[in-house]
PDB file of C-alpha atoms in Angstrom:
ATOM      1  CA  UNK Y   1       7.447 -81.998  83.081  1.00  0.00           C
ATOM      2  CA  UNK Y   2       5.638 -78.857  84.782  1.00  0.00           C
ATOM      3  CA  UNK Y   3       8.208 -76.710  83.504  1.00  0.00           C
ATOM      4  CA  UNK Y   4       8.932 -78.328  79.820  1.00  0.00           C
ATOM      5  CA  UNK Y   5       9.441 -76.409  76.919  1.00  0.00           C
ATOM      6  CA  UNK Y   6       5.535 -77.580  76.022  1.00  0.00           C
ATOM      7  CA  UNK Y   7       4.953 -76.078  79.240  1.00  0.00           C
ATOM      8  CA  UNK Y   8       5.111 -72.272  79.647  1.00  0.00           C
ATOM      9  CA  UNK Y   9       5.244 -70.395  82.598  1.00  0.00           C
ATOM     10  CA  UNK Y  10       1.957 -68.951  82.011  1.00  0.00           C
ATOM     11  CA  UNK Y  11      -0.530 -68.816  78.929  1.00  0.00           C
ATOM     12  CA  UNK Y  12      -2.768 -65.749  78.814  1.00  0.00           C
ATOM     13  CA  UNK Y  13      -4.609 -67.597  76.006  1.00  0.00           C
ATOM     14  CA  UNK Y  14      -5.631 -70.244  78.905  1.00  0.00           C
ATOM     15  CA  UNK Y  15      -7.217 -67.148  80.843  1.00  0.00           C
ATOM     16  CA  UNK Y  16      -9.037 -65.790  77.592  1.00  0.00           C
ATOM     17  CA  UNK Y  17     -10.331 -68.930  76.321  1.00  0.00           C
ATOM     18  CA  UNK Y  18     -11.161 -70.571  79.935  1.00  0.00           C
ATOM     19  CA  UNK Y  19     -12.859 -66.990  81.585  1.00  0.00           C
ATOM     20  CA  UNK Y  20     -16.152 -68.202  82.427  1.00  0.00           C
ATOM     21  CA  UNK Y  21     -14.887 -71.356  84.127  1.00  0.00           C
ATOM     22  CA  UNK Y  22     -12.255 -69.157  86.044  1.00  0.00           C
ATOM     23  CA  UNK Y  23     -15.100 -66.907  87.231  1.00  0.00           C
ATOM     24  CA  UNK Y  24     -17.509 -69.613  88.181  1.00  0.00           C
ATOM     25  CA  UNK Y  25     -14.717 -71.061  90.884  1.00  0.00           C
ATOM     26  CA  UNK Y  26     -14.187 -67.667  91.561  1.00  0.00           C
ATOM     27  CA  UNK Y  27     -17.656 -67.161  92.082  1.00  0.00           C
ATOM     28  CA  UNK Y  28     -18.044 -70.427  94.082  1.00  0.00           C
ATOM     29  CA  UNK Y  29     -14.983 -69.307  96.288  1.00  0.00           C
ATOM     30  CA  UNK Y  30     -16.343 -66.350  97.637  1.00  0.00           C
ATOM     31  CA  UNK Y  31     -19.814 -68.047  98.554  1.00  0.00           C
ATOM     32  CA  UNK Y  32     -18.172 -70.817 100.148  1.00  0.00           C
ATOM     33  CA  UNK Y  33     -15.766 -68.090 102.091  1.00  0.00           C
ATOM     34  CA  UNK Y  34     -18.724 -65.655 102.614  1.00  0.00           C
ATOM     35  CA  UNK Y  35     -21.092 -68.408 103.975  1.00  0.00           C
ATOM     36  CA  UNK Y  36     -18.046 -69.528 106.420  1.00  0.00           C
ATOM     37  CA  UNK Y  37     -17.434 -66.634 107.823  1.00  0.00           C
ATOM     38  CA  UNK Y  38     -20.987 -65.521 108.322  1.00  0.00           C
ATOM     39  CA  UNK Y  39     -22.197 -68.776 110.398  1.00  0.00           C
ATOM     40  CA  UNK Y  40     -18.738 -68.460 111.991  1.00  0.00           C
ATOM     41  CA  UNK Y  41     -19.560 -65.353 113.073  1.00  0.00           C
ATOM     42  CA  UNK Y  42     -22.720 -65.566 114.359  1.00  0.00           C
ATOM     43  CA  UNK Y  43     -21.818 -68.556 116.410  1.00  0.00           C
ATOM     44  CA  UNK Y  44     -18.758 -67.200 117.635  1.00  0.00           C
ATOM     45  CA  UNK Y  45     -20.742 -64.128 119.369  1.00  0.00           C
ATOM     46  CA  UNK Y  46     -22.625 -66.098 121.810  1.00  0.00           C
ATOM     47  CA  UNK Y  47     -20.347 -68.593 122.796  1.00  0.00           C
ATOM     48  CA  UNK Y  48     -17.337 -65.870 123.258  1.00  0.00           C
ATOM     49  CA  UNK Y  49     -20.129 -63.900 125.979  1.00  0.00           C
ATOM     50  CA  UNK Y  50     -21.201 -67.772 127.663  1.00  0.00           C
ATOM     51  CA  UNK Y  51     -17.345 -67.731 128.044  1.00  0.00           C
ATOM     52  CA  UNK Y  52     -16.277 -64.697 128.979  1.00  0.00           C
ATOM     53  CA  UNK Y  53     -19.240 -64.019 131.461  1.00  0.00           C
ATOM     54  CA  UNK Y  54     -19.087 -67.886 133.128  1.00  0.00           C
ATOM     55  CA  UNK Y  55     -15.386 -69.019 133.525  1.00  0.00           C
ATOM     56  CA  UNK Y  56     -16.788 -72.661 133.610  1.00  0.00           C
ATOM     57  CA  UNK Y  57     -17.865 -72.319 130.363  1.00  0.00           C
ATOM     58  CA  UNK Y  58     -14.500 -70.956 128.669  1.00  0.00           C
ATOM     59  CA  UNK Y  59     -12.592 -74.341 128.428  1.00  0.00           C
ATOM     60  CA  UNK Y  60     -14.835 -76.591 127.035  1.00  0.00           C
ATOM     61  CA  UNK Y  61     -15.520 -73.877 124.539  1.00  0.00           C
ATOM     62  CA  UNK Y  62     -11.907 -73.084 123.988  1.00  0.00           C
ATOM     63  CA  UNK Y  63     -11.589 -77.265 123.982  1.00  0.00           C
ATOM     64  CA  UNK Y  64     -14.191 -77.705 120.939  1.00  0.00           C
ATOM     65  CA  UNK Y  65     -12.603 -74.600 118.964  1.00  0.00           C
ATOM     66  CA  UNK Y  66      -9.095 -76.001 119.530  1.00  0.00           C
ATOM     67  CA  UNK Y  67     -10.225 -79.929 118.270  1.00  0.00           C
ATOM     68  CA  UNK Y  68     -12.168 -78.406 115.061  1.00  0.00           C
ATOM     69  CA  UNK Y  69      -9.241 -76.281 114.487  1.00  0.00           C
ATOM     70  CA  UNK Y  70      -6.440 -78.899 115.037  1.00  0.00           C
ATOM     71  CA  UNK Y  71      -8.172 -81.841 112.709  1.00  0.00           C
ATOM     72  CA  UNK Y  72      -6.924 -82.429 108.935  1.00  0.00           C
ATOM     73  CA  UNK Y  73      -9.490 -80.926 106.497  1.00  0.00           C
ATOM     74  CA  UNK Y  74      -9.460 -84.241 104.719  1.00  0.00           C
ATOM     75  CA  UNK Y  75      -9.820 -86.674 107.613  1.00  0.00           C
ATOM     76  CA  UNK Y  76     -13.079 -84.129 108.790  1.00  0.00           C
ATOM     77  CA  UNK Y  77     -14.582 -84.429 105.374  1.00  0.00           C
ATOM     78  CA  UNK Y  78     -14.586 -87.420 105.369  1.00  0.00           C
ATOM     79  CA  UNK Y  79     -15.791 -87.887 109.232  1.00  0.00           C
ATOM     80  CA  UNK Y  80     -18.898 -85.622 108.437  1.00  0.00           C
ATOM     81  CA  UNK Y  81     -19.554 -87.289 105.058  1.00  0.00           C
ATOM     82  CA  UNK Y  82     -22.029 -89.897 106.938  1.00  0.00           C
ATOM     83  CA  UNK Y  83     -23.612 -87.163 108.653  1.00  0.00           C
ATOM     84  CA  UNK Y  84     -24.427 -84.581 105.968  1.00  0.00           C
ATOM     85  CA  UNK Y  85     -25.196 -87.193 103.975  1.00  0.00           C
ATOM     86  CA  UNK Y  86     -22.721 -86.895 100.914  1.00  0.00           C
ATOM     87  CA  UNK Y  87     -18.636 -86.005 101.184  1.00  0.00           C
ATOM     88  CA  UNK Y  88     -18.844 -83.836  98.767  1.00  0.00           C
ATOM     89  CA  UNK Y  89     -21.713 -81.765  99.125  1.00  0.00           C
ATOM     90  CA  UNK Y  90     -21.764 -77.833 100.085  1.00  0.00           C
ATOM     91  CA  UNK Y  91     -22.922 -79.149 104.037  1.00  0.00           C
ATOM     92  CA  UNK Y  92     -19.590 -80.983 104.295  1.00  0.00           C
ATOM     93  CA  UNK Y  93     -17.624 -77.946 102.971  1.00  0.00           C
ATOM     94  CA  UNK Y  94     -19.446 -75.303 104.915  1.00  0.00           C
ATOM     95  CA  UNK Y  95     -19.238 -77.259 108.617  1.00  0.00           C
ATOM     96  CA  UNK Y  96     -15.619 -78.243 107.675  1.00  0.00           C
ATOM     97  CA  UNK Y  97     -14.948 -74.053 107.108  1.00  0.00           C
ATOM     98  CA  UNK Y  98     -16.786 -72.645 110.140  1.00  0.00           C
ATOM     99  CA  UNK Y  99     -15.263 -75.318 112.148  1.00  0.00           C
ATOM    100  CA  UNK Y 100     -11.834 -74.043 111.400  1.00  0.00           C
ATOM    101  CA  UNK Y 101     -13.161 -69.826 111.954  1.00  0.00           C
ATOM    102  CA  UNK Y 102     -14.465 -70.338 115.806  1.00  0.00           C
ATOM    103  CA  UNK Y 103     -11.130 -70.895 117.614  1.00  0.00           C
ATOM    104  CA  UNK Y 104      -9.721 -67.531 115.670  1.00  0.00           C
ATOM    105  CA  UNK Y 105     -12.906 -65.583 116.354  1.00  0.00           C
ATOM    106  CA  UNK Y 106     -13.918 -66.747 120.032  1.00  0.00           C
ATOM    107  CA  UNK Y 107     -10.632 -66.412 120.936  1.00  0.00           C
ATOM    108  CA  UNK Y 108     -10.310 -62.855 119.643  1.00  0.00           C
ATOM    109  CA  UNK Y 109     -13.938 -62.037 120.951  1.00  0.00           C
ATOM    110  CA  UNK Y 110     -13.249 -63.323 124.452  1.00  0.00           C
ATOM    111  CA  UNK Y 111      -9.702 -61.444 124.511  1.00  0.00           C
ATOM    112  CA  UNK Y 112     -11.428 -58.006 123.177  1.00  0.00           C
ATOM    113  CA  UNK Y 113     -14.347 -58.369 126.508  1.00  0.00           C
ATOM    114  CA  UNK Y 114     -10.898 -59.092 129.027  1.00  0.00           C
ATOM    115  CA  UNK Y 115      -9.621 -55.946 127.649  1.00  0.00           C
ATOM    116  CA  UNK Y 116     -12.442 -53.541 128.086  1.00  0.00           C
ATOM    117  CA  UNK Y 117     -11.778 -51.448 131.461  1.00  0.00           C
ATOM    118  CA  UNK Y 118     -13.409 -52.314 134.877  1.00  0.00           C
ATOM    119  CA  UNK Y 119     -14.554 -48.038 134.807  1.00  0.00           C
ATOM    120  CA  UNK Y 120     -16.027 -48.186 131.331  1.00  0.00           C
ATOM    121  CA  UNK Y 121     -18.070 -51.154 132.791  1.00  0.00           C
ATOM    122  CA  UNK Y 122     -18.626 -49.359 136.042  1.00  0.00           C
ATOM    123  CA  UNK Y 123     -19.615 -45.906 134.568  1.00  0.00           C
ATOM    124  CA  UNK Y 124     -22.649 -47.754 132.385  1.00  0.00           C
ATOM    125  CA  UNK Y 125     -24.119 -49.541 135.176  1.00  0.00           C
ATOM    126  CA  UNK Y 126     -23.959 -46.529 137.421  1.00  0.00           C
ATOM    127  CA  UNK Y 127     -25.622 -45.058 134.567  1.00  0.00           C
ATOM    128  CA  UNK Y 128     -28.374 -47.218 135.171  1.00  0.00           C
ATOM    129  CA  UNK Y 129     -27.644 -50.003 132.038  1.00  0.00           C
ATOM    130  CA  UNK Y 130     -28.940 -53.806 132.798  1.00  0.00           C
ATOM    131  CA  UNK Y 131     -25.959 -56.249 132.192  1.00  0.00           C
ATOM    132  CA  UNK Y 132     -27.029 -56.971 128.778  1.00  0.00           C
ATOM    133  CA  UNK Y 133     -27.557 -53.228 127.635  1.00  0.00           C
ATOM    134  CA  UNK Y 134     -24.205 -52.777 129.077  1.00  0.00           C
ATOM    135  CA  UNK Y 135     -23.299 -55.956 126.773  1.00  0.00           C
ATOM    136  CA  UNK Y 136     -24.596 -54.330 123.989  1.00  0.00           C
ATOM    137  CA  UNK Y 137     -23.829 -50.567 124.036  1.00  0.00           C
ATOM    138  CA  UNK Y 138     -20.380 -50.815 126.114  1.00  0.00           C
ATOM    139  CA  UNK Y 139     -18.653 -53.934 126.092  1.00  0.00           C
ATOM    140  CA  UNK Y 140     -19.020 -55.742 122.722  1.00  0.00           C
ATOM    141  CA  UNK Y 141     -17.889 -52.063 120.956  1.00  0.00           C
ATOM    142  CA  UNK Y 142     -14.921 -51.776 123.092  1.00  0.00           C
ATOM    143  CA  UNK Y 143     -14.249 -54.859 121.575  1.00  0.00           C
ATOM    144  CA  UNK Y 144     -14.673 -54.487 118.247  1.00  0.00           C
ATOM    145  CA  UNK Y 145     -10.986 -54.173 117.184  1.00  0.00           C
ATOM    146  CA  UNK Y 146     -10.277 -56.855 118.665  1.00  0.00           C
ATOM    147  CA  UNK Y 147     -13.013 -58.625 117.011  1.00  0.00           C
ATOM    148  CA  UNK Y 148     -12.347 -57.463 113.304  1.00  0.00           C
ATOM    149  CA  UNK Y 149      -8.506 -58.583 114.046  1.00  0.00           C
ATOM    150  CA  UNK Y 150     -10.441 -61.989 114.432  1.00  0.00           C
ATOM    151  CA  UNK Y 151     -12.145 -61.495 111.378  1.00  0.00           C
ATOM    152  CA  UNK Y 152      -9.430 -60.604 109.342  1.00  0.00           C
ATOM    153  CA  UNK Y 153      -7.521 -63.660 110.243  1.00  0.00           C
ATOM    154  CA  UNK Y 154     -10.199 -66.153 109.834  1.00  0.00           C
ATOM    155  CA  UNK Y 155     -11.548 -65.294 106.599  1.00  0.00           C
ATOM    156  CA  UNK Y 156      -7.717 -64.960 104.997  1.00  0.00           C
ATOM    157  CA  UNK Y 157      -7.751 -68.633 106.522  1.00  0.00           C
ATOM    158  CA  UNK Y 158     -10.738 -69.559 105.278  1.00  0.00           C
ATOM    159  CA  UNK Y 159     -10.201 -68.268 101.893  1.00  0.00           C
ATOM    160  CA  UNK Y 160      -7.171 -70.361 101.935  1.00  0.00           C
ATOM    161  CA  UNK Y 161      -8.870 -73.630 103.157  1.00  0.00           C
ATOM    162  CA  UNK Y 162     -11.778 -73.246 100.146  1.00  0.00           C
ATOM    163  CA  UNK Y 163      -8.693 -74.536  98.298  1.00  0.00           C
ATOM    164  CA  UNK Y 164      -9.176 -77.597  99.915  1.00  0.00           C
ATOM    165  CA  UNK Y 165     -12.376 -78.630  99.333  1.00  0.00           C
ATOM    166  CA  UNK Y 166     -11.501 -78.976  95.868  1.00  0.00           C
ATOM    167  CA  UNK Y 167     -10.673 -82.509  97.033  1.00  0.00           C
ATOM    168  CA  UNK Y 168     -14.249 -83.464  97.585  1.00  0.00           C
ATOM    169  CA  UNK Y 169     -15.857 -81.317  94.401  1.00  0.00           C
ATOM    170  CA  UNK Y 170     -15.922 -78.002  95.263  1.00  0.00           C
ATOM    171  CA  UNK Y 171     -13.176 -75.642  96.131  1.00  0.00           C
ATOM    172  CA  UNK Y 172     -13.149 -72.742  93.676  1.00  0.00           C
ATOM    173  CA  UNK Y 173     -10.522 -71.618  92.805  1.00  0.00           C
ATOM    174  CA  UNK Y 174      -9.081 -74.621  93.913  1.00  0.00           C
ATOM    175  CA  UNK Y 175     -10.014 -77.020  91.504  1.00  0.00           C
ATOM    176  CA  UNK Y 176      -7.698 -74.633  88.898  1.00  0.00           C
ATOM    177  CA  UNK Y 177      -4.717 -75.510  91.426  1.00  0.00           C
ATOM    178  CA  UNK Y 178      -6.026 -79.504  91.598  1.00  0.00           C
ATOM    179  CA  UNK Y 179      -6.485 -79.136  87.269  1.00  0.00           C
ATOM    180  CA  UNK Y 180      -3.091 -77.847  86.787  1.00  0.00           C
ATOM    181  CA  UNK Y 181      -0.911 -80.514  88.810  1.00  0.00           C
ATOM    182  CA  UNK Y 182      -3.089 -83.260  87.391  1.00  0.00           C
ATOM    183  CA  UNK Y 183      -2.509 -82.178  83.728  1.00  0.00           C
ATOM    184  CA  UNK Y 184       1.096 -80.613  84.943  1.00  0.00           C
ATOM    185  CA  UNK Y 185       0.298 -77.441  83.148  1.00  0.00           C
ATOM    186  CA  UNK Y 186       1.103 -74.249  85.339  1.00  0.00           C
ATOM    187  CA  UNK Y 187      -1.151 -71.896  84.075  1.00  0.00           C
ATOM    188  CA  UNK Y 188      -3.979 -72.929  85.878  1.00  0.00           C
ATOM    189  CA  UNK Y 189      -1.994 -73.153  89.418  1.00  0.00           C
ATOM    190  CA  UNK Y 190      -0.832 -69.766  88.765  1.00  0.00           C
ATOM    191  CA  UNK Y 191      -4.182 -68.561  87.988  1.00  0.00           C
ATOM    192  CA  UNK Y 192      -5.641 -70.330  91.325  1.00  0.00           C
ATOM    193  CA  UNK Y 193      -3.035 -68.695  93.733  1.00  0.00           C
ATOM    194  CA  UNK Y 194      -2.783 -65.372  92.019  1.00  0.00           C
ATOM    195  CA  UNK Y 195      -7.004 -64.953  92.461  1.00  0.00           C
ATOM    196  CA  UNK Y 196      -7.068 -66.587  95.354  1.00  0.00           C
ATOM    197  CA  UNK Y 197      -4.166 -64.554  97.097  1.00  0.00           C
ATOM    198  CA  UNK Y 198      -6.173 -61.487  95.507  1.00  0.00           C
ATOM    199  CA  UNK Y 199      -9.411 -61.966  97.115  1.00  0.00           C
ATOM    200  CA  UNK Y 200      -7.620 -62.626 100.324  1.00  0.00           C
ATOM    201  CA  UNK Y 201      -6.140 -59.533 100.156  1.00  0.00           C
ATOM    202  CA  UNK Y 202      -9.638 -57.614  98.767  1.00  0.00           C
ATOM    203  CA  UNK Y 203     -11.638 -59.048 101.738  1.00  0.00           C
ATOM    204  CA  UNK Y 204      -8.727 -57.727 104.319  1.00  0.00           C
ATOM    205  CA  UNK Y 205      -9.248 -54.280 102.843  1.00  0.00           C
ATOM    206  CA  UNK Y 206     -13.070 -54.388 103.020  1.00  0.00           C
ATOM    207  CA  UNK Y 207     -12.572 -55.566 106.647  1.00  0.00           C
ATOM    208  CA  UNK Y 208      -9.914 -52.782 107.206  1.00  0.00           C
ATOM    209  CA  UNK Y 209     -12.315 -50.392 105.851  1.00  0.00           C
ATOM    210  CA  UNK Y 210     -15.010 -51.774 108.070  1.00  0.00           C
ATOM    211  CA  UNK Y 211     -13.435 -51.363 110.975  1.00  0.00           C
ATOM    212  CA  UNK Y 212     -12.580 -47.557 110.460  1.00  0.00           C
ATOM    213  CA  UNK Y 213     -15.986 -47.108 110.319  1.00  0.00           C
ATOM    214  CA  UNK Y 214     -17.342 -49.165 113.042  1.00  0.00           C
ATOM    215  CA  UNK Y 215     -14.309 -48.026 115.476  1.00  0.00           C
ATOM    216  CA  UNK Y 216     -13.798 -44.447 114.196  1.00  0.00           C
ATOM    217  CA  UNK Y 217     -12.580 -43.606 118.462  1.00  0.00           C
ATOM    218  CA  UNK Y 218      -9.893 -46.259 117.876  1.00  0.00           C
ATOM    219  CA  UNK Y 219      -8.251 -44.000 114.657  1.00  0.00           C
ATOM    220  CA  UNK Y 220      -8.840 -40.708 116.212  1.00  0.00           C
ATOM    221  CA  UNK Y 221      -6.770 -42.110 119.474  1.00  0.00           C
ATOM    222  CA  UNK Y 222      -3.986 -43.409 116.619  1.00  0.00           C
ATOM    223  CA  UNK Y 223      -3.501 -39.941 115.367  1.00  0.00           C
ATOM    224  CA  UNK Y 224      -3.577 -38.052 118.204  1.00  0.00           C
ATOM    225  CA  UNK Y 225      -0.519 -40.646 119.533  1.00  0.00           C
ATOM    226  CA  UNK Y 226       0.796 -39.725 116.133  1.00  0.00           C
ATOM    227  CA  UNK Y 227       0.360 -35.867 117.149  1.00  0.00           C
ATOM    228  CA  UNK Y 228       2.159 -36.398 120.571  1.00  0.00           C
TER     229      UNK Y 228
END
């Protein structure tokens, strides 16, 4: 009975004793995560300028994202196990995880380019920039908060997910959760959800912090509406 009198709420001793298993998922949660969001990323970039500069583009796009996103984590494990090779294997995992981050972050990415203004755009090619300077230097900055909101949200989603994989091997901090219910001993679930809810909340920080940085115009306009 998960919550027996042989069955505690919580045993610290489980923590002390069990440490360097604990850190290894937690180690193997944040690469899986890290990796995710990364590839996720850097595929998300491209495909959010294909569809934002050629309308033709945007629904196929936005139909892919929307499939990936939409299919049960099992059922696409075990659809990519023939191709990678091996269900559980870190390929699996990682395709599974960016799968699930490119609807969030091309649809963030494509909304941030909509939302630039038609004289920002105007005033850098009058300046003399080439569409793809004007990409670079103008457009994809402007978007940048809209583009860390995307990050934010994917990785917390991703970080939850890595759960998941514990189901074919991996997982992280996961395979406490999976450990726990099997043996019906909390300890281990609790330990799972509390690290796992704590790195989600770590990374949103680090991406908060980021962002402060990499959009310092976008705080300065917050306190100066504070001022007013």
């Amino acid at each position: 009975m998960l919550f027996g009198t042989g069955n505690p709420f919580f045993r610290w001793s489980y923590v002390t004793s069990q440490w360097s298993e604990i850190q290894g998922d937690l180690v193997q949660h944040i690469k899986l995560s890290l990796i995710a969001v990364a590839i996720g990323t850097a595929i998300s970039i491209p495909l959010s300028v294909l569809a934002w500069r050629y309308r033709v583009v945007r629904t196929p796009v936005f139909g892919v994202a929307s499939a990936l996103y939409i299919i049960p984590s099992l059922a696409l494990f075990v659809f990519l196990g023939p191709i990678t090779g091996f269900v559980a294997s870190y390929e699996t995992a990682e395709i599974a995880l960016v799968g699930y981050t490119l609807l969030i972050l091309v649809w963030n990415t494509v909304a941030g380019l909509d939302a630039v203004p038609a004289d920002a755009r105007e005033a850098a090619i009058a300046l003399g920039y080439s569409p793809t300077a004007a990409l670079v230097r103008v457009d994809l900055p402007l978007a940048l908060p809209y583009i860390f909101a995307g990050l934010r949200v994917a990785t917390a989603t991703v970080i939850g997910l890595v759960t998941v994989t514990a189901l074919i091997g991996l997982g992280g901090l996961g395979q406490q959760i999976t450990y726990g219910f099997t043996i019906g001993y909390n300890t281990p679930i609790i330990v799972g959800l509390v690290f796992s809810i704590a790195l989600a909340a770590a990374f949103d920080l680090l991406l908060v912090g980021a962002q402060r940085l990499a959009v310092p115009w976008s705080r300065t306009r917050r306190q100066s509406k504070g001022a007013n």
